[in-house]
XYZ file of C-alpha atoms in Angstrom:
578
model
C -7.662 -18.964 23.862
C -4.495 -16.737 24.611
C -5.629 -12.987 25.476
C -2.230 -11.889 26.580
C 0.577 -12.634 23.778
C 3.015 -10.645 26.349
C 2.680 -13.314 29.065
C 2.722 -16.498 26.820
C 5.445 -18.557 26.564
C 9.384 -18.022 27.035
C 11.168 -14.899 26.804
C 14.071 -15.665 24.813
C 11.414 -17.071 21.834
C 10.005 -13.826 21.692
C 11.495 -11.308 19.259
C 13.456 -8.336 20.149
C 10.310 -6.189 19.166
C 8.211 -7.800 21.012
C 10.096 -6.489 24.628
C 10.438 -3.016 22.805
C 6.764 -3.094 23.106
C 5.947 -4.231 26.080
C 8.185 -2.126 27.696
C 6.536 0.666 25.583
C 3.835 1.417 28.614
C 1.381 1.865 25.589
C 3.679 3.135 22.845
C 5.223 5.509 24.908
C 8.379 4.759 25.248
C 10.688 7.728 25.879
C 9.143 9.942 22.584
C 8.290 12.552 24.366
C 11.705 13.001 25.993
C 13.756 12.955 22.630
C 11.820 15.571 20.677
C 12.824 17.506 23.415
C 15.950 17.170 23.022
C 17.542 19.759 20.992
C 21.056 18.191 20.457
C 20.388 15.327 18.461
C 18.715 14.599 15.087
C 17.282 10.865 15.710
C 16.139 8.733 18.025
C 17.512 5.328 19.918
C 16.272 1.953 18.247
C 13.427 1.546 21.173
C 11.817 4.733 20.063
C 12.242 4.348 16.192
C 10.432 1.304 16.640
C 7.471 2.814 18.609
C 7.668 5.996 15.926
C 6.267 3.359 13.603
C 2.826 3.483 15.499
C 2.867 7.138 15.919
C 2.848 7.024 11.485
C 6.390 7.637 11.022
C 9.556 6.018 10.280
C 13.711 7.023 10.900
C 15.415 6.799 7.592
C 18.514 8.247 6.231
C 19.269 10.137 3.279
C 20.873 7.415 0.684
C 22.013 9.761 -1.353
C 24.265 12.191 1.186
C 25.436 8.623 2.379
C 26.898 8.662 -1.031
C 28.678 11.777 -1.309
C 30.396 12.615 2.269
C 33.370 10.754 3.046
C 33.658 8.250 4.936
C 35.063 10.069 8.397
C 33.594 13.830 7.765
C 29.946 13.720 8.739
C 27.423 11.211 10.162
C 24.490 10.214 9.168
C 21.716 12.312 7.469
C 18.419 11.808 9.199
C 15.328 12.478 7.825
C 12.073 10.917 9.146
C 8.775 9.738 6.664
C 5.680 10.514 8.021
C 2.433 8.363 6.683
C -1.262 9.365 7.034
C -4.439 7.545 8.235
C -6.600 7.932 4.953
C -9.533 5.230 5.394
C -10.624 4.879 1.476
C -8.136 7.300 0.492
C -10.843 10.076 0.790
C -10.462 14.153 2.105
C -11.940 17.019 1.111
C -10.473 19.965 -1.129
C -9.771 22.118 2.076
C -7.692 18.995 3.688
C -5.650 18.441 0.784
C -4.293 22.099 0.715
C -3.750 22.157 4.387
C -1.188 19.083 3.466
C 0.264 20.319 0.273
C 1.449 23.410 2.690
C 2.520 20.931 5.277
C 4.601 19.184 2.698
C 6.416 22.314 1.565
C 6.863 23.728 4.960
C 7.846 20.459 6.256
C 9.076 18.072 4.251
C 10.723 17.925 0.882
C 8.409 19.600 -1.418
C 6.879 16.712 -2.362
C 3.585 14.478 -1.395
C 3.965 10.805 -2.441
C 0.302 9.053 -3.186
C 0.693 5.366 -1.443
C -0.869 1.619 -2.429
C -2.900 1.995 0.239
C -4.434 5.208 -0.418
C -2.485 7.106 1.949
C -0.051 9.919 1.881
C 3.999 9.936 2.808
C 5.905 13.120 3.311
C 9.213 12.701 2.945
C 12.604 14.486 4.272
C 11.315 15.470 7.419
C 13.994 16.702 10.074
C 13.092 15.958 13.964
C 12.527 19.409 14.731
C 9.819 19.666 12.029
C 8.337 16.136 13.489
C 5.680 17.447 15.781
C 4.547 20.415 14.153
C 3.893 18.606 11.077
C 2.062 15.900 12.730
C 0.113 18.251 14.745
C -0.255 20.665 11.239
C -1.962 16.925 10.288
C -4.193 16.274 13.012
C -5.299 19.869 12.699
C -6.670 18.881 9.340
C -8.754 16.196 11.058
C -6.242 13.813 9.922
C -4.259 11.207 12.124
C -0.947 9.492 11.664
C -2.077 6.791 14.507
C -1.763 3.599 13.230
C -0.499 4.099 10.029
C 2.390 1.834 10.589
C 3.312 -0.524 13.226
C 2.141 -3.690 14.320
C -1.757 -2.634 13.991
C -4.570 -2.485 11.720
C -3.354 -0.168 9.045
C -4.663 2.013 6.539
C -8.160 0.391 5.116
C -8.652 0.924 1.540
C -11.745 0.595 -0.183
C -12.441 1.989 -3.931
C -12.088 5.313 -4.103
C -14.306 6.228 -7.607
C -17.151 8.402 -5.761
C -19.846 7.055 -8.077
C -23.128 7.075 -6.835
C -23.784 3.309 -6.079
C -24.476 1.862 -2.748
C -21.725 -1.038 -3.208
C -18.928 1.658 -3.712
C -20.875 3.822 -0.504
C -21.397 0.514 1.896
C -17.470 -0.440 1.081
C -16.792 3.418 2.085
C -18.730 3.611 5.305
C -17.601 -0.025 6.507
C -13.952 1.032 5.559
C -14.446 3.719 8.044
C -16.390 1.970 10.624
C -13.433 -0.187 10.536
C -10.306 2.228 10.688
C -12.450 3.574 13.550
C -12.887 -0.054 15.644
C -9.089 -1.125 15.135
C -7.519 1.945 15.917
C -5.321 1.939 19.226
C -7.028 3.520 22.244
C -3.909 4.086 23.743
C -3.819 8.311 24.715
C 0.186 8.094 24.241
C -0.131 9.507 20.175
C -1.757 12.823 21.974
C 0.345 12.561 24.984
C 3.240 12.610 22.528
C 2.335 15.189 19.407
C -0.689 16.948 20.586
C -0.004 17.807 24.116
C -2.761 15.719 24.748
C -5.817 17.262 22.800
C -7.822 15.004 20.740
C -8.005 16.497 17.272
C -8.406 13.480 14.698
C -12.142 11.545 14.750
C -10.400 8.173 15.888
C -9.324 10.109 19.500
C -12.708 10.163 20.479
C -12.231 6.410 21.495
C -8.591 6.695 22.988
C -8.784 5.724 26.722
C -5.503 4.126 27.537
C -6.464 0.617 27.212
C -6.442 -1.961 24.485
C -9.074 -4.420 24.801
C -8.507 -5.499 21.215
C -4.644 -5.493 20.772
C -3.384 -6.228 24.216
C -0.459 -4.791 25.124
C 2.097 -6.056 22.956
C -0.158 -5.570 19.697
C -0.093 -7.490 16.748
C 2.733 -9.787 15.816
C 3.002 -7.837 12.301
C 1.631 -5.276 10.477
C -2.458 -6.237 9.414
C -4.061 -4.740 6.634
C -7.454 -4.848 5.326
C -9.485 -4.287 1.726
C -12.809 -3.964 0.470
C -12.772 -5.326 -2.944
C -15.647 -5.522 -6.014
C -15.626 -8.160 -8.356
C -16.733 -6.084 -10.708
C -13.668 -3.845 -9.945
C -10.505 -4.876 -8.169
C -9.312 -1.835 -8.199
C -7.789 -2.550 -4.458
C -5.951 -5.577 -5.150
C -8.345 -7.638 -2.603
C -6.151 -10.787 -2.673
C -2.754 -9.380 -1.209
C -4.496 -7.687 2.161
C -4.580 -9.798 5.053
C -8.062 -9.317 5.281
C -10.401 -8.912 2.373
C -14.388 -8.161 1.744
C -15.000 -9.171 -1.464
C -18.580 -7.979 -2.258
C -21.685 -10.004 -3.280
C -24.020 -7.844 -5.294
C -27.541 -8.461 -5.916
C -29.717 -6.027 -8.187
C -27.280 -3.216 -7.578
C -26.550 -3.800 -3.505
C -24.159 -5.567 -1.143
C -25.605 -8.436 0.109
C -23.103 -9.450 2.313
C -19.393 -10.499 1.623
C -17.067 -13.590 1.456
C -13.930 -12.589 3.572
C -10.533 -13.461 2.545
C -7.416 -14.046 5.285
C -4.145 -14.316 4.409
C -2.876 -11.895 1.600
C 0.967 -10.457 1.729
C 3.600 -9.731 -0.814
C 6.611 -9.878 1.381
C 9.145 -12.707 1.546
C 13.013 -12.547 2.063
C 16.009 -13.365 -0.437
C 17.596 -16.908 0.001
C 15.010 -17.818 2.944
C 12.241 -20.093 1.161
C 9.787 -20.757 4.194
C 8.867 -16.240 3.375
C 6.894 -15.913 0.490
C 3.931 -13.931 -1.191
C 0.643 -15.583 -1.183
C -3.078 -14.390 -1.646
C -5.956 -14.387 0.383
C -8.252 -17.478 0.552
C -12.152 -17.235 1.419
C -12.683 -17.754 4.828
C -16.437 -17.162 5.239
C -19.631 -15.319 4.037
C -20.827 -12.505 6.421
C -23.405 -9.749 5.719
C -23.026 -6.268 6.134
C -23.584 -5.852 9.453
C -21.366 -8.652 10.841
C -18.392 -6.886 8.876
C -16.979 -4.974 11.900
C -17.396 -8.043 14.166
C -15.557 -10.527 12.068
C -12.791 -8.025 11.383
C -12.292 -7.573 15.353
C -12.150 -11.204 15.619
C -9.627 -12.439 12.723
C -7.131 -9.825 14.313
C -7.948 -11.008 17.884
C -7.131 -14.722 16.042
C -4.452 -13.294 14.529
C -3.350 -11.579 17.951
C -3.377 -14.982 19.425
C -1.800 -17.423 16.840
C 1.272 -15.036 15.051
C 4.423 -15.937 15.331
C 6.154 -13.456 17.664
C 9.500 -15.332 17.935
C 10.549 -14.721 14.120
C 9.076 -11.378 12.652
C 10.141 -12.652 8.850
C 7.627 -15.299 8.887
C 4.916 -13.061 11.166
C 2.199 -11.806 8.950
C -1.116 -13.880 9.238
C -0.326 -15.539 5.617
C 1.735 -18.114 7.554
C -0.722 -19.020 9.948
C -3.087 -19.762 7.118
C -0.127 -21.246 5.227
C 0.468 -23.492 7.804
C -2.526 -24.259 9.423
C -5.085 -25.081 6.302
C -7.866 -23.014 5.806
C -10.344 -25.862 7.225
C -8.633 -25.797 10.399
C -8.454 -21.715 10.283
C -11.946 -21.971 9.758
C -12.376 -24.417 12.602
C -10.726 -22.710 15.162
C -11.713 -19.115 14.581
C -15.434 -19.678 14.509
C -15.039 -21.499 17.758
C -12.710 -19.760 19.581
C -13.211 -16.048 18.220
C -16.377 -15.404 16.423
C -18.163 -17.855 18.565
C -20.544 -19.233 16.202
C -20.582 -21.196 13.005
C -19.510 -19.526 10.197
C -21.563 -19.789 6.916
C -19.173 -21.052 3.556
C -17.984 -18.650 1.428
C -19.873 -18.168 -2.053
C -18.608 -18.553 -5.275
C -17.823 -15.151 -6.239
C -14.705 -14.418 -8.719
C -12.896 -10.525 -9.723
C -13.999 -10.029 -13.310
C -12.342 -6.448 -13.420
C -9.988 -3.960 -12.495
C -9.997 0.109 -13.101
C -7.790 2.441 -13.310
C -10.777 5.584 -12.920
C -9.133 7.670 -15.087
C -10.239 10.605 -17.338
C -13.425 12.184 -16.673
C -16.350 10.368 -15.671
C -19.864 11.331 -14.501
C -20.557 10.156 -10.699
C -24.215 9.379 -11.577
C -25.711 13.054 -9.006
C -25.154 14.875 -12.089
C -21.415 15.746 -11.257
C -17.964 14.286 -12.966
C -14.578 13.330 -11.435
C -11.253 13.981 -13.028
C -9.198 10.802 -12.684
C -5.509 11.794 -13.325
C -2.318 9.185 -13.607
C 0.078 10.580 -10.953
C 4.058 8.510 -12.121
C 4.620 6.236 -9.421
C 2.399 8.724 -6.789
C 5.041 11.154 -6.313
C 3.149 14.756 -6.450
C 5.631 17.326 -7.781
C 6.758 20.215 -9.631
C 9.576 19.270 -11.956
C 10.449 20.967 -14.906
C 7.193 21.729 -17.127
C 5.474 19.027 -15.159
C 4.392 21.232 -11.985
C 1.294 18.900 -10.963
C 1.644 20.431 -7.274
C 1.136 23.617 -8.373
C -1.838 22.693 -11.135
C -3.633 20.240 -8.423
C -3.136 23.305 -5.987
C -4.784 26.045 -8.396
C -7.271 23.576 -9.292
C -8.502 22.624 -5.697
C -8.199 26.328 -4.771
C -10.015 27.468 -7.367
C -13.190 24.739 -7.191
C -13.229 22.983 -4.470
C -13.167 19.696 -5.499
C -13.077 16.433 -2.921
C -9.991 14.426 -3.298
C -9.527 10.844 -3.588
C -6.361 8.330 -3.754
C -6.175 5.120 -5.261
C -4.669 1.641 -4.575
C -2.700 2.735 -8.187
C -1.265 5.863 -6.866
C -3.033 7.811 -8.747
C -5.661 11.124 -7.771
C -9.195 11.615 -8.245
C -11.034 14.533 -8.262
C -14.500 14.613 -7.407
C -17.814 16.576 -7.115
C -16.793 18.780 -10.066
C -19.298 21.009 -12.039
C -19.575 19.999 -15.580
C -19.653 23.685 -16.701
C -16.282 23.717 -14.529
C -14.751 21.031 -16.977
C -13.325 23.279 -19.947
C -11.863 25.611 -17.481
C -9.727 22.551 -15.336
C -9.024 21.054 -18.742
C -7.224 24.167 -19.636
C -5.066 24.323 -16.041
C -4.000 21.072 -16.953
C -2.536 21.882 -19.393
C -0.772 25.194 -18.104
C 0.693 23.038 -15.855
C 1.758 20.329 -18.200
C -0.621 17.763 -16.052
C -0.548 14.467 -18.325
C -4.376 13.399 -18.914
C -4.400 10.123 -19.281
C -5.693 9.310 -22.384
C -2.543 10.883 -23.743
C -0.165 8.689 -21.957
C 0.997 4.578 -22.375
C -1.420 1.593 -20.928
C 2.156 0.420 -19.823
C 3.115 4.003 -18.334
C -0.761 4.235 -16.802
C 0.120 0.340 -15.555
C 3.327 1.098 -13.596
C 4.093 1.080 -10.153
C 7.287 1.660 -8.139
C 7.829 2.222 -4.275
C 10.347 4.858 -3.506
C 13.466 3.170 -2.401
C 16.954 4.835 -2.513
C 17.348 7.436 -1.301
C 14.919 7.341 1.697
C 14.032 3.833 2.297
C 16.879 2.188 4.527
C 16.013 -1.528 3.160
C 16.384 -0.487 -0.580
C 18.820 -2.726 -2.304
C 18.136 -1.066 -5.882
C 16.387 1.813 -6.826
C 12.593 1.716 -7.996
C 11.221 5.076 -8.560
C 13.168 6.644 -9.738
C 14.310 4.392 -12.582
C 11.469 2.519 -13.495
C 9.729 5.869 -15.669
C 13.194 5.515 -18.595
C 12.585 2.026 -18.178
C 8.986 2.116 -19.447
C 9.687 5.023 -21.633
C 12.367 2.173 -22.871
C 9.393 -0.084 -23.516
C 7.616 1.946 -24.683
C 9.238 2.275 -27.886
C 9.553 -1.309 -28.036
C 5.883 -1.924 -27.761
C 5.333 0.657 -30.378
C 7.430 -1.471 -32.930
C 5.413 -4.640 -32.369
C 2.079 -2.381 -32.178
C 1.620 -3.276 -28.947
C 1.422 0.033 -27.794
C -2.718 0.121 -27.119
C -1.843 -3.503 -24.906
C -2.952 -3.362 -21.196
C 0.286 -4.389 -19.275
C 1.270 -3.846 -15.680
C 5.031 -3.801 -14.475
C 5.731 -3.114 -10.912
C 9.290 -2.751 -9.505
C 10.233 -2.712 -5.591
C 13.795 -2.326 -4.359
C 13.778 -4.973 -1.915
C 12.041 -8.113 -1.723
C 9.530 -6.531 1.129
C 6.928 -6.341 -2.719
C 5.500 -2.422 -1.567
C 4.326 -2.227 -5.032
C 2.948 -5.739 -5.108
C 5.375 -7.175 -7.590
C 4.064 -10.596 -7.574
C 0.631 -10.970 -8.867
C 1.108 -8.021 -11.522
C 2.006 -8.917 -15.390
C 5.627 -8.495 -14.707
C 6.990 -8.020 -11.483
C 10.684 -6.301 -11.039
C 12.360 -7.406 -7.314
C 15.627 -5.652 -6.597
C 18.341 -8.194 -5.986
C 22.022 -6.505 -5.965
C 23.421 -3.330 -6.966
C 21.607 -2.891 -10.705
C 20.312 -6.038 -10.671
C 16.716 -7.249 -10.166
C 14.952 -10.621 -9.925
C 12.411 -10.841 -12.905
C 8.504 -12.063 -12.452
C 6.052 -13.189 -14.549
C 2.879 -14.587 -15.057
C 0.862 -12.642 -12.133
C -2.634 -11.979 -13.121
C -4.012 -8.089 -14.585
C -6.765 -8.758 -11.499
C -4.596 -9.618 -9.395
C -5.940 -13.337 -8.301
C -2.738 -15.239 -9.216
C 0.987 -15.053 -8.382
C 3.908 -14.531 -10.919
C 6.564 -17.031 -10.836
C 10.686 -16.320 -10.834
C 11.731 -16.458 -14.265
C 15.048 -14.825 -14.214
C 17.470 -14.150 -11.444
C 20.180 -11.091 -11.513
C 18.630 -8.937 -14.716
C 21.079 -6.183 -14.915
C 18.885 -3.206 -15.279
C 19.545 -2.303 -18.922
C 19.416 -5.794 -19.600
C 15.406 -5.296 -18.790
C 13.647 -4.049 -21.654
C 15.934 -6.410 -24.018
C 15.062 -9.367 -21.862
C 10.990 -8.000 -22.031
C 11.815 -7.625 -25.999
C 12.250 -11.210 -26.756
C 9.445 -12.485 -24.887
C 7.162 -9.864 -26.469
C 8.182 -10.684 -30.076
C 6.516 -14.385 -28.856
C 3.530 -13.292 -27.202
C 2.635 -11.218 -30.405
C 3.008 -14.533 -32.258
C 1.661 -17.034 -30.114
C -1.101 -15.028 -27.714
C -4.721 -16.103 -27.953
C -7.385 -13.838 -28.531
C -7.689 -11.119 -25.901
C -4.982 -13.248 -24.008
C -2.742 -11.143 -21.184
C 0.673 -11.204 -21.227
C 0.798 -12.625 -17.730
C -1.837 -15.452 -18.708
C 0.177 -16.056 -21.825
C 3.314 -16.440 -19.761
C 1.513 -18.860 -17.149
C 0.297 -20.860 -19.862
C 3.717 -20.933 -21.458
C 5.200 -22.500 -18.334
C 9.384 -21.459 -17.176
C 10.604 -24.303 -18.879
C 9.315 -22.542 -22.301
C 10.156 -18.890 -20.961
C 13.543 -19.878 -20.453
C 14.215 -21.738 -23.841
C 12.802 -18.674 -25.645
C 15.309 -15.985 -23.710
C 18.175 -19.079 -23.936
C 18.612 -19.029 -20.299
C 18.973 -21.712 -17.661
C 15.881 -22.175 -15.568
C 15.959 -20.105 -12.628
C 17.199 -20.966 -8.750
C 15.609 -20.604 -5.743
C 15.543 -16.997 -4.558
């Protein structure tokens, strides 16, 4: 068994990242020397790809790439900056030490993640470290939060008072905790070497479980219910799917092998879900999870980062002979078979529910996790007055959405009524498609954007939402996500309908995924100009009112229709390769 990736094999297979980073001397680089420096805005390509590890990435703003000329001005840089949330949980106090962050900082704006986390966007250098160290002075940590490590572990965030929800919490930190790098160079760097955050406590300089080149790719982990899928389980590399007896975790079957990404016009990248590895209990959950990175560590392909995520190992390999291999060589014992366990259900937590300790939580639908005030819609502002005023803990979900928790019932009417001073949707007033939707942010900040997402995916759906009004479809429990690149942020391809940006305006159109998440989508249309969308959706609604089965999804209705009949209803050639 390989315990130093750096020293296997020959240099020129290796990937250009992978002598960035071992030339890093433990993420280093030369960070510390180009905050300094006053005369320029961004950093060299070594040290934007060790800024990844520190939380944050380099971008450029898309949009004054746009409007300059070409010849007047360089580029616009702005950096993102992405938090360490294990479980997407903080208290009240935390939250409003970010909100000011975000308008001191960044761009006015806090945008909820997949994963639970946080971005700030529009960040200049000079505003770099003190926001980071405004972060870590909140007893939160960027460490980790991108790069080639363990990143941010998500876990459901509802805090109702059950012990699987609780053991799913405390394992997600244990965890974030285990996996996070040891190296001292993120305090070196941003905190002039204090230890602030609770996962410094461990940081000594060495990495006994990364080595020093790290991971091949980025690794990312989920606790998942099958009562409640709320974390999309199947599309992490690693996945705890629970087994529940009379109300506790047992133990749970782990999943390897989850990952939406894939690249246009190269066929060997593609999304695939996670298959059941083994059954561990509780206690062996922090063991096993140190071992299938260690495997993963050892077996990644670090010569082409496109096909470098642990999906292709298990792609490649089988699962018998993952299963062979890593109890041998990495856990060191037999492994006991996975059980038969199966998602049954997803939820959204919204509206108010009662936590079961004789307190509620306000679950509110956040459009496509950006946190704003815009026109009568100031939810900053209302979430701001509302935490200020009581306290509540805060929670993110997988769904970009916010939860607030540990609320007073007599403090209900009175939050009720904020919401709506601030024009703060509740959910029951808005769309199952609107409450469905998800979008990553693409143009203008993200530099591998091909189309935009977020920005026009809310006319979209309020385009579709008149349509499902007409067929009274409108109470009909439909998720569309849309991503500007292939990269699938918003997991495109296991929802309903899955929107892939392609060229320009135009996007690559999926369907068939599955509402919980345990099934791909297939290609069914390539090049959809974007207001050729809804029309395109039209058509193949007016069947699925006519042909569905009882309580039949439109994604299982579109599997069971098969491309061949998808195509002859829209009068299109079956789609290409993409």
């Amino acid at each position: 068994m390989a315990t130093d990736p750096a020293a296997d094999g020959d240099e020129a297979k290796r990937s250009a990242v992978e002598g960035i980073k071992d030339r890093s001397r433990w993420l280093r680089g030369t960070l510390a020397d180009e905050l300094a420096r006053a005369d320029s805005d961004h950093f060299g390509e070594e040290d934007k790809q060790l800024l990844k590890f520190h939380g944050s990435y380099q971008q450029e703003d898309r949009d004054a790439r746009k409007a300059r000329k070409a010849g007047v001005a360089g580029k616009h840089y702005m950096f993102m900056v992405r938090l360490k949330l294990p479980g997407g949980k903080m208290s009240g106090k935390q939250w409003l030490a970010l909100d000011a962050i975000a308008g001191e900082h960044g761009n006015g704006t806090l945008r909820l993640t997949t994963r639970q986390s946080i971005q700030f966007h529009g960040i200049i250098k000079r505003y770099l470290r003190p926001a980071i160290q405004g972060m870590n002075a909140a007893l939160i940590s960027t460490l980790g939060a991108c790069g080639d490590v363990n990143r941010n572990v998500i876990a459901c965030p509802a805090p109702l008072n059950d012990e699987p929800r609780r053991t799913a919490q405390r394992l997600a930190d244990a965890i974030a905790k285990h996996l996070a790098p040891r190296s001292n160079a993120y305090h070196d760097v941003w905190l002039n070497g204090e230890k602030l955050s609770p996962d410094a406590e461990q940081a000594d300089g060495v990495e006994p479980i990364y080595g020093k080149v790290y991971l091949p790719r980025k690794f990312k982990t989920a606790f998942g219910l099958p009562h409640d899928n709320c974390v999309d389980v199947y599309a992490n590399d690693l996945g705890f799917l629970a087994a529940i007896e009379n109300g506790r975790t047992v133990g749970y079957n782990v999943l390897v092998g989850g990952g939406m990404g894939r690249t246009s016009g190269n066929r060997n990248t593609f999304p695939h879900l996670a298959q059941p590895l083994c059954f561990v209990e509780p206690d062996e959950v922090v063991a096993t999870a140190e071992a299938v990175v260690k495997f993963f560590r050892d077996q990644g392909n670090r010569a082409d980062r496109k096909r470098a995520r642990l999906k292709y190992v298990i792609n490649d390999w089988g699962i018998e002979k993952v299963r062979e291999v890593f109890a041998r060589d990495y856990l060191g014992k037999p492994v006991r078979l996975p059980r038969d366990l199966r998602v049954i259900g997803v939820d959204l937590h919204h509206g108010w529910q009662p936590q079961g300790n004789g307190k509620y939580f306000l679950g509110l639908s956040v459009e496509n996790g950006r946190i704003k005030d815009e026109g009568p819609v100031r939810f900053r502002s209302g979430l701001r007055k509302i935490v200020e005023q009581f306290g509540p803990i805060v929670r993110i979900t997988t769904q970009q959405d916010i939860l607030l928790g540990d609320i007073d019932p007599a403090n209900r009417p009175a939050i009720n009524s904020l919401l709506n001073e601030y024009g703060i949707p509740r959910p029951e007033n808005l769309s199952q498609v609107r409450k469905w939707q998800m979008a990553c942010p693409a143009i203008p900040t993200c530099g591998l954007a091909i189309t935009e997402s977020e920005r026009t995916l809310p006319g979209m759906i309020s385009e579709l939402e008149g349509a499902l009004a007409e067929l009274g479809l409108s109470e009909h429990q439909m998720s569309i996500r849309m991503t500007g690149c292939p990269n699938g942020c918003a997991r495109p391809y296991n929802s309903d309908v899955g929107l892939v940006g392609r060229s320009g305006t135009k996007y690559t159109l999926f369907v068939g995924g599955s509402h919980l998440g345990d099934r791909l989508s297939f290609v069914l249309q390539d090049l959809v100009e974007r207001d050729q969308i809804v029309p395109t959706l039209r058509k193949l609604l007016d069947r699925y009112k006519a042909d569905r089965r009882s309580d039949e999804g439109f994604g299982d209705w579109c599997t069971r229709q098969g491309v061949e009949s998808l195509c002859g209803v829209l009068g299109v050639p079956l789609p290409k390769p993409v």
